[in-house]
Amino acid sequence: MAESQEDEENLDPTATLHRARAGRVRLKLVVLSGPEAGHNLTLEPREYVIGKAPTCDVVLTDKAISRQHLKLEVGEESVRAIDMESRNGSFYEGLRFSQMDLRPGSVITLGNTEIKIAPEDTRERSLLLSSRNRFGGLVGASRKMREAFTLLERMAAGGADVLIQGETGTGKEGCAEALHTESPRKEGPFVIVDLAGVPPSLVESELFGHVKGAFTGAQGDRAGAFERANGGTVFLDEIGELPMDIQPRLLRVLERRQVKRVGANDYRTVSVRVIAATHVDLEGAVQAGKFRRDLFHRLAVLRVTLPPLRERPEDIPLLIDTMLELSGRPPSALSDQTRALLAQYPWPGNVRELRNVVEQVVSLGEEALPAMDPLPGEGANKGTGPDLDLPFKEAKEKLIEGFERDYLKGLIERCEGNISRASREAGIDRVYLRKLLRKHGLDQKATGGAGDDAGHQE
């Protein structure tokens, strides 16, 4: 299978199928989630077997998928999906199927992997990637973040449980809250349970509640997180910290949406969406016997991974400006030299660490900027930090040039090459912006705006 970094939104299926029949566009299979997320395969008229076995046409390493899980019969005008008596089944919009006809835009779930039948049409790719640069508190205009936003938009609209994966500081709690606020449950409560911060002896009570006298200190009845979140969303942060003896009870809640308070006899039905998050490798924990396999598969109905900041350094200028805006400070609150240094750092603590450093520098002055090691090697933004062997002026100019290049690349990408829009967003005169783009060899990636020579319309 060929790899792609694009994740597509649904097109009008009727119009797309018409184009496919007219021979102007072919179809492809796109992996939206799971270990092979981002991979795609152009579909020719023939049969394809999807599964875990190395002999399959499409090999997926998802452990919840059977060796031969699904067969696709691709014709000139249709795609038929046939479940090959798989262990965990094949699903479309939450319903298990044996056979069904797929159309362009159809998304089916095999184990913990989502796959989509999408149009193979390069002219439409710009329409298929999310155009937003914010999803709740998440900020980014890089391709990696816009791919994540595309998935999150789809997840928010549905009701399935979601597992958010990502390193510490990537914004998992903000992601969960945004999924809630953009969902049909937004009027309901959003209840957070930080499993890493709850003593093991109290986890059961925190999740499911207790009745008076259930244990020493239980002086009255108390509703647990699932009851308090009824009609809304419960967010289980650091789900990997959940004690093994509590995991079967959580599995029952996920499967039946019923909870029983500690010390009670009766179950209570709840209507909640469950969003879990972890920074640890849950699949590794399953292999090590520290996390139940069935619970992992039930939690990971849908999965999204938030990329670390070092994999999207082009987002750093936008993140800095957003942080300054939220603190009521202008972009000029940080000098070009400081911005250049921040853009070179690998940020092991991710966005949270960047936010802390920006707040520190804004509050205490730029002399309070902590010592930071630059990105190793070339890096995604080709920065190597200041060359301390050069004279001060030359080293400073070299560093600023690197910042200018990285900032302009990110600016032009998120403004889709539109000079007028980029000029407004950056607060730079359009003529000067063109001069800077020519200086860094980026002018070929830019077009005009309304009133420009190129006559490009926004």
PDB file of N, CA and C in Angstrom, residues 132 135-138 151-164 171-192 225-226 228-236 271-276 302 304:
ATOM      1  N   ARG A 132      -9.692  24.157   8.977  1.00  0.00           N
ATOM      2  CA  ARG A 132      -9.598  24.908  10.229  1.00  0.00           C
ATOM      3  C   ARG A 132      -8.195  24.802  10.820  1.00  0.00           C
ATOM      4  N   PHE A 135      -9.275  23.475  16.870  1.00  0.00           N
ATOM      5  CA  PHE A 135     -10.357  22.577  17.274  1.00  0.00           C
ATOM      6  C   PHE A 135     -10.422  22.671  18.788  1.00  0.00           C
ATOM      7  N   GLY A 136     -11.356  23.505  19.278  1.00  0.00           N
ATOM      8  CA  GLY A 136     -11.369  23.790  20.700  1.00  0.00           C
ATOM      9  C   GLY A 136     -10.072  24.486  21.083  1.00  0.00           C
ATOM     10  N   GLY A 137      -9.390  23.936  22.082  1.00  0.00           N
ATOM     11  CA  GLY A 137      -8.128  24.513  22.519  1.00  0.00           C
ATOM     12  C   GLY A 137      -6.926  24.047  21.720  1.00  0.00           C
ATOM     13  N   LEU A 138      -7.123  23.109  20.796  1.00  0.00           N
ATOM     14  CA  LEU A 138      -6.019  22.655  19.955  1.00  0.00           C
ATOM     15  C   LEU A 138      -5.784  23.663  18.841  1.00  0.00           C
ATOM     16  N   LEU A 151     -10.329  14.104  11.446  1.00  0.00           N
ATOM     17  CA  LEU A 151     -10.835  12.973  12.217  1.00  0.00           C
ATOM     18  C   LEU A 151     -11.712  13.434  13.377  1.00  0.00           C
ATOM     19  N   LEU A 152     -11.267  14.463  14.095  1.00  0.00           N
ATOM     20  CA  LEU A 152     -11.994  14.935  15.268  1.00  0.00           C
ATOM     21  C   LEU A 152     -13.364  15.493  14.891  1.00  0.00           C
ATOM     22  N   GLU A 153     -13.441  16.177  13.762  1.00  0.00           N
ATOM     23  CA  GLU A 153     -14.735  16.696  13.316  1.00  0.00           C
ATOM     24  C   GLU A 153     -15.720  15.553  13.114  1.00  0.00           C
ATOM     25  N   ARG A 154     -15.234  14.478  12.489  1.00  0.00           N
ATOM     26  CA  ARG A 154     -16.099  13.320  12.248  1.00  0.00           C
ATOM     27  C   ARG A 154     -16.483  12.642  13.568  1.00  0.00           C
ATOM     28  N   MET A 155     -15.502  12.501  14.464  1.00  0.00           N
ATOM     29  CA  MET A 155     -15.765  11.856  15.744  1.00  0.00           C
ATOM     30  C   MET A 155     -16.750  12.648  16.598  1.00  0.00           C
ATOM     31  N   ALA A 156     -16.603  13.972  16.596  1.00  0.00           N
ATOM     32  CA  ALA A 156     -17.465  14.815  17.433  1.00  0.00           C
ATOM     33  C   ALA A 156     -18.921  14.656  17.056  1.00  0.00           C
ATOM     34  N   ALA A 157     -19.195  14.527  15.779  1.00  0.00           N
ATOM     35  CA  ALA A 157     -20.588  14.448  15.314  1.00  0.00           C
ATOM     36  C   ALA A 157     -21.246  13.136  15.692  1.00  0.00           C
ATOM     37  N   GLY A 158     -20.463  12.095  15.924  1.00  0.00           N
ATOM     38  CA  GLY A 158     -21.023  10.794  16.262  1.00  0.00           C
ATOM     39  C   GLY A 158     -21.166  10.617  17.762  1.00  0.00           C
ATOM     40  N   GLY A 159     -21.437   9.383  18.150  1.00  0.00           N
ATOM     41  CA  GLY A 159     -21.629   9.110  19.577  1.00  0.00           C
ATOM     42  C   GLY A 159     -20.745   8.008  20.095  1.00  0.00           C
ATOM     43  N   ALA A 160     -19.853   7.475  19.249  1.00  0.00           N
ATOM     44  CA  ALA A 160     -19.008   6.362  19.661  1.00  0.00           C
ATOM     45  C   ALA A 160     -17.955   6.820  20.660  1.00  0.00           C
ATOM     46  N   ASP A 161     -17.506   5.880  21.501  1.00  0.00           N
ATOM     47  CA  ASP A 161     -16.444   6.175  22.450  1.00  0.00           C
ATOM     48  C   ASP A 161     -15.135   6.426  21.702  1.00  0.00           C
ATOM     49  N   VAL A 162     -14.263   7.232  22.306  1.00  0.00           N
ATOM     50  CA  VAL A 162     -13.030   7.662  21.640  1.00  0.00           C
ATOM     51  C   VAL A 162     -11.850   7.457  22.581  1.00  0.00           C
ATOM     52  N   LEU A 163     -10.735   6.997  22.026  1.00  0.00           N
ATOM     53  CA  LEU A 163      -9.472   6.925  22.761  1.00  0.00           C
ATOM     54  C   LEU A 163      -8.511   7.945  22.157  1.00  0.00           C
ATOM     55  N   ILE A 164      -8.032   8.866  22.989  1.00  0.00           N
ATOM     56  CA  ILE A 164      -7.070   9.877  22.557  1.00  0.00           C
ATOM     57  C   ILE A 164      -5.693   9.459  23.044  1.00  0.00           C
ATOM     58  N   GLY A 171      -2.182  18.084  24.697  1.00  0.00           N
ATOM     59  CA  GLY A 171      -3.513  18.687  24.718  1.00  0.00           C
ATOM     60  C   GLY A 171      -4.654  17.701  24.707  1.00  0.00           C
ATOM     61  N   LYS A 172      -4.484  16.549  25.353  1.00  0.00           N
ATOM     62  CA  LYS A 172      -5.517  15.507  25.305  1.00  0.00           C
ATOM     63  C   LYS A 172      -6.796  15.934  26.023  1.00  0.00           C
ATOM     64  N   GLU A 173      -6.664  16.612  27.162  1.00  0.00           N
ATOM     65  CA  GLU A 173      -7.874  17.048  27.876  1.00  0.00           C
ATOM     66  C   GLU A 173      -8.638  18.096  27.065  1.00  0.00           C
ATOM     67  N   GLY A 174      -7.916  19.044  26.471  1.00  0.00           N
ATOM     68  CA  GLY A 174      -8.573  20.043  25.624  1.00  0.00           C
ATOM     69  C   GLY A 174      -9.232  19.405  24.420  1.00  0.00           C
ATOM     70  N   CYS A 175      -8.603  18.376  23.890  1.00  0.00           N
ATOM     71  CA  CYS A 175      -9.172  17.642  22.763  1.00  0.00           C
ATOM     72  C   CYS A 175     -10.489  16.982  23.169  1.00  0.00           C
ATOM     73  N   ALA A 176     -10.490  16.340  24.347  1.00  0.00           N
ATOM     74  CA  ALA A 176     -11.701  15.682  24.831  1.00  0.00           C
ATOM     75  C   ALA A 176     -12.833  16.681  25.045  1.00  0.00           C
ATOM     76  N   GLU A 177     -12.506  17.826  25.634  1.00  0.00           N
ATOM     77  CA  GLU A 177     -13.538  18.841  25.877  1.00  0.00           C
ATOM     78  C   GLU A 177     -14.095  19.381  24.565  1.00  0.00           C
ATOM     79  N   ALA A 178     -13.222  19.545  23.563  1.00  0.00           N
ATOM     80  CA  ALA A 178     -13.690  20.028  22.261  1.00  0.00           C
ATOM     81  C   ALA A 178     -14.587  18.996  21.586  1.00  0.00           C
ATOM     82  N   LEU A 179     -14.262  17.708  21.716  1.00  0.00           N
ATOM     83  CA  LEU A 179     -15.137  16.663  21.184  1.00  0.00           C
ATOM     84  C   LEU A 179     -16.521  16.753  21.819  1.00  0.00           C
ATOM     85  N   HIS A 180     -16.555  17.063  23.108  1.00  0.00           N
ATOM     86  CA  HIS A 180     -17.840  17.197  23.801  1.00  0.00           C
ATOM     87  C   HIS A 180     -18.601  18.439  23.339  1.00  0.00           C
ATOM     88  N   THR A 181     -17.910  19.582  23.291  1.00  0.00           N
ATOM     89  CA  THR A 181     -18.605  20.835  22.986  1.00  0.00           C
ATOM     90  C   THR A 181     -19.060  20.904  21.527  1.00  0.00           C
ATOM     91  N   GLU A 182     -18.459  20.088  20.639  1.00  0.00           N
ATOM     92  CA  GLU A 182     -18.898  20.074  19.247  1.00  0.00           C
ATOM     93  C   GLU A 182     -19.786  18.870  18.944  1.00  0.00           C
ATOM     94  N   SER A 183     -20.276  18.215  19.981  1.00  0.00           N
ATOM     95  CA  SER A 183     -21.111  17.023  19.803  1.00  0.00           C
ATOM     96  C   SER A 183     -22.565  17.334  20.121  1.00  0.00           C
ATOM     97  N   PRO A 184     -23.480  16.431  19.775  1.00  0.00           N
ATOM     98  CA  PRO A 184     -24.889  16.621  20.150  1.00  0.00           C
ATOM     99  C   PRO A 184     -25.115  16.642  21.656  1.00  0.00           C
ATOM    100  N   ARG A 185     -24.120  16.213  22.444  1.00  0.00           N
ATOM    101  CA  ARG A 185     -24.247  16.188  23.902  1.00  0.00           C
ATOM    102  C   ARG A 185     -23.723  17.462  24.567  1.00  0.00           C
ATOM    103  N   LYS A 186     -23.463  18.500  23.785  1.00  0.00           N
ATOM    104  CA  LYS A 186     -22.794  19.691  24.316  1.00  0.00           C
ATOM    105  C   LYS A 186     -23.561  20.373  25.439  1.00  0.00           C
ATOM    106  N   GLU A 187     -24.886  20.181  25.491  1.00  0.00           N
ATOM    107  CA  GLU A 187     -25.675  20.794  26.567  1.00  0.00           C
ATOM    108  C   GLU A 187     -25.584  19.989  27.854  1.00  0.00           C
ATOM    109  N   GLY A 188     -25.069  18.773  27.782  1.00  0.00           N
ATOM    110  CA  GLY A 188     -24.933  17.927  28.962  1.00  0.00           C
ATOM    111  C   GLY A 188     -23.631  18.195  29.686  1.00  0.00           C
ATOM    112  N   PRO A 189     -23.431  17.543  30.844  1.00  0.00           N
ATOM    113  CA  PRO A 189     -22.217  17.778  31.629  1.00  0.00           C
ATOM    114  C   PRO A 189     -20.977  17.151  30.996  1.00  0.00           C
ATOM    115  N   PHE A 190     -19.831  17.719  31.311  1.00  0.00           N
ATOM    116  CA  PHE A 190     -18.533  17.166  30.917  1.00  0.00           C
ATOM    117  C   PHE A 190     -17.777  16.896  32.209  1.00  0.00           C
ATOM    118  N   VAL A 191     -17.650  15.633  32.557  1.00  0.00           N
ATOM    119  CA  VAL A 191     -17.079  15.234  33.844  1.00  0.00           C
ATOM    120  C   VAL A 191     -15.701  14.621  33.624  1.00  0.00           C
ATOM    121  N   ILE A 192     -14.700  15.147  34.334  1.00  0.00           N
ATOM    122  CA  ILE A 192     -13.318  14.698  34.193  1.00  0.00           C
ATOM    123  C   ILE A 192     -12.929  13.823  35.370  1.00  0.00           C
ATOM    124  N   ALA A 225     -18.825   9.344  38.772  1.00  0.00           N
ATOM    125  CA  ALA A 225     -18.618  10.170  37.586  1.00  0.00           C
ATOM    126  C   ALA A 225     -19.587   9.827  36.470  1.00  0.00           C
ATOM    127  N   PHE A 226     -19.889   8.536  36.282  1.00  0.00           N
ATOM    128  CA  PHE A 226     -20.786   8.149  35.195  1.00  0.00           C
ATOM    129  C   PHE A 226     -22.201   8.672  35.433  1.00  0.00           C
ATOM    130  N   ARG A 228     -22.925  11.347  37.270  1.00  0.00           N
ATOM    131  CA  ARG A 228     -22.866  12.807  37.179  1.00  0.00           C
ATOM    132  C   ARG A 228     -22.793  13.268  35.727  1.00  0.00           C
ATOM    133  N   ALA A 229     -22.266  12.394  34.859  1.00  0.00           N
ATOM    134  CA  ALA A 229     -22.131  12.753  33.444  1.00  0.00           C
ATOM    135  C   ALA A 229     -23.335  12.335  32.625  1.00  0.00           C
ATOM    136  N   ASN A 230     -24.387  11.845  33.251  1.00  0.00           N
ATOM    137  CA  ASN A 230     -25.558  11.365  32.520  1.00  0.00           C
ATOM    138  C   ASN A 230     -26.094  12.446  31.573  1.00  0.00           C
ATOM    139  N   GLY A 231     -26.247  12.085  30.306  1.00  0.00           N
ATOM    140  CA  GLY A 231     -26.684  13.044  29.294  1.00  0.00           C
ATOM    141  C   GLY A 231     -25.544  13.789  28.632  1.00  0.00           C
ATOM    142  N   GLY A 232     -24.320  13.548  29.111  1.00  0.00           N
ATOM    143  CA  GLY A 232     -23.161  14.255  28.561  1.00  0.00           C
ATOM    144  C   GLY A 232     -22.005  13.308  28.293  1.00  0.00           C
ATOM    145  N   THR A 233     -20.824  13.733  28.720  1.00  0.00           N
ATOM    146  CA  THR A 233     -19.590  13.013  28.414  1.00  0.00           C
ATOM    147  C   THR A 233     -18.762  12.840  29.674  1.00  0.00           C
ATOM    148  N   VAL A 234     -18.176  11.649  29.842  1.00  0.00           N
ATOM    149  CA  VAL A 234     -17.221  11.428  30.922  1.00  0.00           C
ATOM    150  C   VAL A 234     -15.848  11.244  30.286  1.00  0.00           C
ATOM    151  N   PHE A 235     -14.864  11.970  30.814  1.00  0.00           N
ATOM    152  CA  PHE A 235     -13.499  11.924  30.289  1.00  0.00           C
ATOM    153  C   PHE A 235     -12.616  11.200  31.293  1.00  0.00           C
ATOM    154  N   LEU A 236     -12.089  10.049  30.898  1.00  0.00           N
ATOM    155  CA  LEU A 236     -11.226   9.240  31.754  1.00  0.00           C
ATOM    156  C   LEU A 236      -9.780   9.514  31.347  1.00  0.00           C
ATOM    157  N   SER A 271     -26.779   7.418  30.295  1.00  0.00           N
ATOM    158  CA  SER A 271     -26.554   7.759  28.888  1.00  0.00           C
ATOM    159  C   SER A 271     -25.346   8.681  28.833  1.00  0.00           C
ATOM    160  N   VAL A 272     -24.198   8.115  28.523  1.00  0.00           N
ATOM    161  CA  VAL A 272     -22.959   8.899  28.498  1.00  0.00           C
ATOM    162  C   VAL A 272     -22.123   8.504  27.293  1.00  0.00           C
ATOM    163  N   ARG A 273     -21.324   9.440  26.845  1.00  0.00           N
ATOM    164  CA  ARG A 273     -20.264   9.133  25.890  1.00  0.00           C
ATOM    165  C   ARG A 273     -18.962   9.087  26.665  1.00  0.00           C
ATOM    166  N   VAL A 274     -18.139   8.097  26.378  1.00  0.00           N
ATOM    167  CA  VAL A 274     -16.887   7.921  27.110  1.00  0.00           C
ATOM    168  C   VAL A 274     -15.717   8.296  26.208  1.00  0.00           C
ATOM    169  N   ILE A 275     -14.906   9.230  26.695  1.00  0.00           N
ATOM    170  CA  ILE A 275     -13.664   9.592  26.023  1.00  0.00           C
ATOM    171  C   ILE A 275     -12.532   9.288  26.990  1.00  0.00           C
ATOM    172  N   ALA A 276     -11.588   8.474  26.557  1.00  0.00           N
ATOM    173  CA  ALA A 276     -10.452   8.120  27.398  1.00  0.00           C
ATOM    174  C   ALA A 276      -9.176   8.667  26.768  1.00  0.00           C
ATOM    175  N   LEU A 302     -12.917   4.252  18.405  1.00  0.00           N
ATOM    176  CA  LEU A 302     -12.316   5.269  17.545  1.00  0.00           C
ATOM    177  C   LEU A 302     -11.056   5.768  18.243  1.00  0.00           C
ATOM    178  N   VAL A 304      -7.611   8.543  18.017  1.00  0.00           N
ATOM    179  CA  VAL A 304      -6.890   9.652  17.387  1.00  0.00           C
ATOM    180  C   VAL A 304      -5.603   9.874  18.168  1.00  0.00           C
TER     181      VAL A 304
END
